[in-house]
Amino acid sequence: MIPTFIRSYAASAAIAAFRFVAFSDAANSQTIAQGAAATDPLIGVSDKMGGDVGDMVDVVRGGLASITLGGTVAAGDPLTSDASGKAIKCVAATGVAKRVMAWADQPGVANDIIDCHVAPSVIVLGA
């Protein structure tokens, strides 16, 4: 992998390797936890080490990364977080802003670890 931007954050909860992460208390701190939904304040992908509570965890904020899948995806699919920080295909919903954290570089099924391009964006359908 050749990531372009990595930054370390303190973990407020245990974080597994290759998972989407989000700010755990965005209004009051920069601590992170595993992502739990497409509407979380997602910021990137944990590296191969992950971390325990209080550890500094390296997070890929932009560029190439590896991610664990929570479902079937095709190359080029927009990816967001499931309830355990795994990547799933992001599907737009009317009036709901969902965070796309990355784009799949290859196809895969649940629990595969695939390459992705971390490029944050938001997707929402108008009413």
PDB file of C-alpha atoms in Angstrom, residues 39-93:
ATOM      1  CA  THR A  39     -24.275   8.587   9.148  1.00  0.00           C
ATOM      2  CA  ASP A  40     -21.390   8.572  11.681  1.00  0.00           C
ATOM      3  CA  PRO A  41     -18.682  11.263  11.489  1.00  0.00           C
ATOM      4  CA  LEU A  42     -16.377   8.837   9.645  1.00  0.00           C
ATOM      5  CA  ILE A  43     -12.803  10.004   9.061  1.00  0.00           C
ATOM      6  CA  GLY A  44     -10.828   7.124   7.536  1.00  0.00           C
ATOM      7  CA  VAL A  45      -9.557   3.536   7.833  1.00  0.00           C
ATOM      8  CA  SER A  46      -7.539   2.013  10.690  1.00  0.00           C
ATOM      9  CA  ASP A  47      -4.197   0.505   9.711  1.00  0.00           C
ATOM     10  CA  LYS A  48      -3.101  -3.123  10.160  1.00  0.00           C
ATOM     11  CA  MET A  49      -2.417  -2.657  13.894  1.00  0.00           C
ATOM     12  CA  GLY A  50      -5.729  -1.244  15.131  1.00  0.00           C
ATOM     13  CA  GLY A  51      -5.559  -0.504  18.869  1.00  0.00           C
ATOM     14  CA  ASP A  52      -7.023  -0.773  22.355  1.00  0.00           C
ATOM     15  CA  VAL A  53      -8.669   1.925  24.481  1.00  0.00           C
ATOM     16  CA  GLY A  54      -6.203   4.797  24.973  1.00  0.00           C
ATOM     17  CA  ASP A  55      -3.818   3.630  22.225  1.00  0.00           C
ATOM     18  CA  MET A  56      -2.799   5.890  19.381  1.00  0.00           C
ATOM     19  CA  VAL A  57      -4.241   4.403  16.185  1.00  0.00           C
ATOM     20  CA  ASP A  58      -2.932   5.242  12.725  1.00  0.00           C
ATOM     21  CA  VAL A  59      -5.779   6.225  10.387  1.00  0.00           C
ATOM     22  CA  VAL A  60      -5.510   6.466   6.605  1.00  0.00           C
ATOM     23  CA  ARG A  61      -7.304   9.749   5.825  1.00  0.00           C
ATOM     24  CA  GLY A  62      -6.634   9.743   2.075  1.00  0.00           C
ATOM     25  CA  GLY A  63      -5.048   7.466  -0.506  1.00  0.00           C
ATOM     26  CA  LEU A  64      -4.838   3.678  -0.731  1.00  0.00           C
ATOM     27  CA  ALA A  65      -5.760   1.444   2.216  1.00  0.00           C
ATOM     28  CA  SER A  66      -6.967  -2.059   3.032  1.00  0.00           C
ATOM     29  CA  ILE A  67     -10.482  -2.517   4.440  1.00  0.00           C
ATOM     30  CA  THR A  68     -12.457  -5.495   5.778  1.00  0.00           C
ATOM     31  CA  LEU A  69     -15.780  -6.035   4.003  1.00  0.00           C
ATOM     32  CA  GLY A  70     -19.120  -6.471   5.720  1.00  0.00           C
ATOM     33  CA  GLY A  71     -20.898  -7.563   2.530  1.00  0.00           C
ATOM     34  CA  THR A  72     -20.491  -8.085  -1.200  1.00  0.00           C
ATOM     35  CA  VAL A  73     -19.065  -5.202  -3.222  1.00  0.00           C
ATOM     36  CA  ALA A  74     -17.920  -4.675  -6.798  1.00  0.00           C
ATOM     37  CA  ALA A  75     -14.851  -2.759  -7.922  1.00  0.00           C
ATOM     38  CA  GLY A  76     -15.744   0.924  -8.069  1.00  0.00           C
ATOM     39  CA  ASP A  77     -18.542   0.759  -5.456  1.00  0.00           C
ATOM     40  CA  PRO A  78     -18.779   3.618  -2.946  1.00  0.00           C
ATOM     41  CA  LEU A  79     -18.077   2.289   0.559  1.00  0.00           C
ATOM     42  CA  THR A  80     -19.403   3.248   3.981  1.00  0.00           C
ATOM     43  CA  SER A  81     -19.469   1.664   7.448  1.00  0.00           C
ATOM     44  CA  ASP A  82     -21.689  -1.099   8.781  1.00  0.00           C
ATOM     45  CA  ALA A  83     -22.348  -1.547  12.536  1.00  0.00           C
ATOM     46  CA  SER A  84     -18.854  -2.990  13.133  1.00  0.00           C
ATOM     47  CA  GLY A  85     -16.769  -0.628  11.011  1.00  0.00           C
ATOM     48  CA  LYS A  86     -16.602  -3.030   8.061  1.00  0.00           C
ATOM     49  CA  ALA A  87     -17.091  -1.671   4.537  1.00  0.00           C
ATOM     50  CA  ILE A  88     -20.412  -2.062   2.769  1.00  0.00           C
ATOM     51  CA  LYS A  89     -21.745  -0.556  -0.435  1.00  0.00           C
ATOM     52  CA  CYS A  90     -23.194   2.899   0.248  1.00  0.00           C
ATOM     53  CA  VAL A  91     -26.714   3.230  -1.135  1.00  0.00           C
ATOM     54  CA  ALA A  92     -28.324   6.681  -1.312  1.00  0.00           C
ATOM     55  CA  ALA A  93     -31.552   7.303   0.602  1.00  0.00           C
TER      56      ALA A  93
END
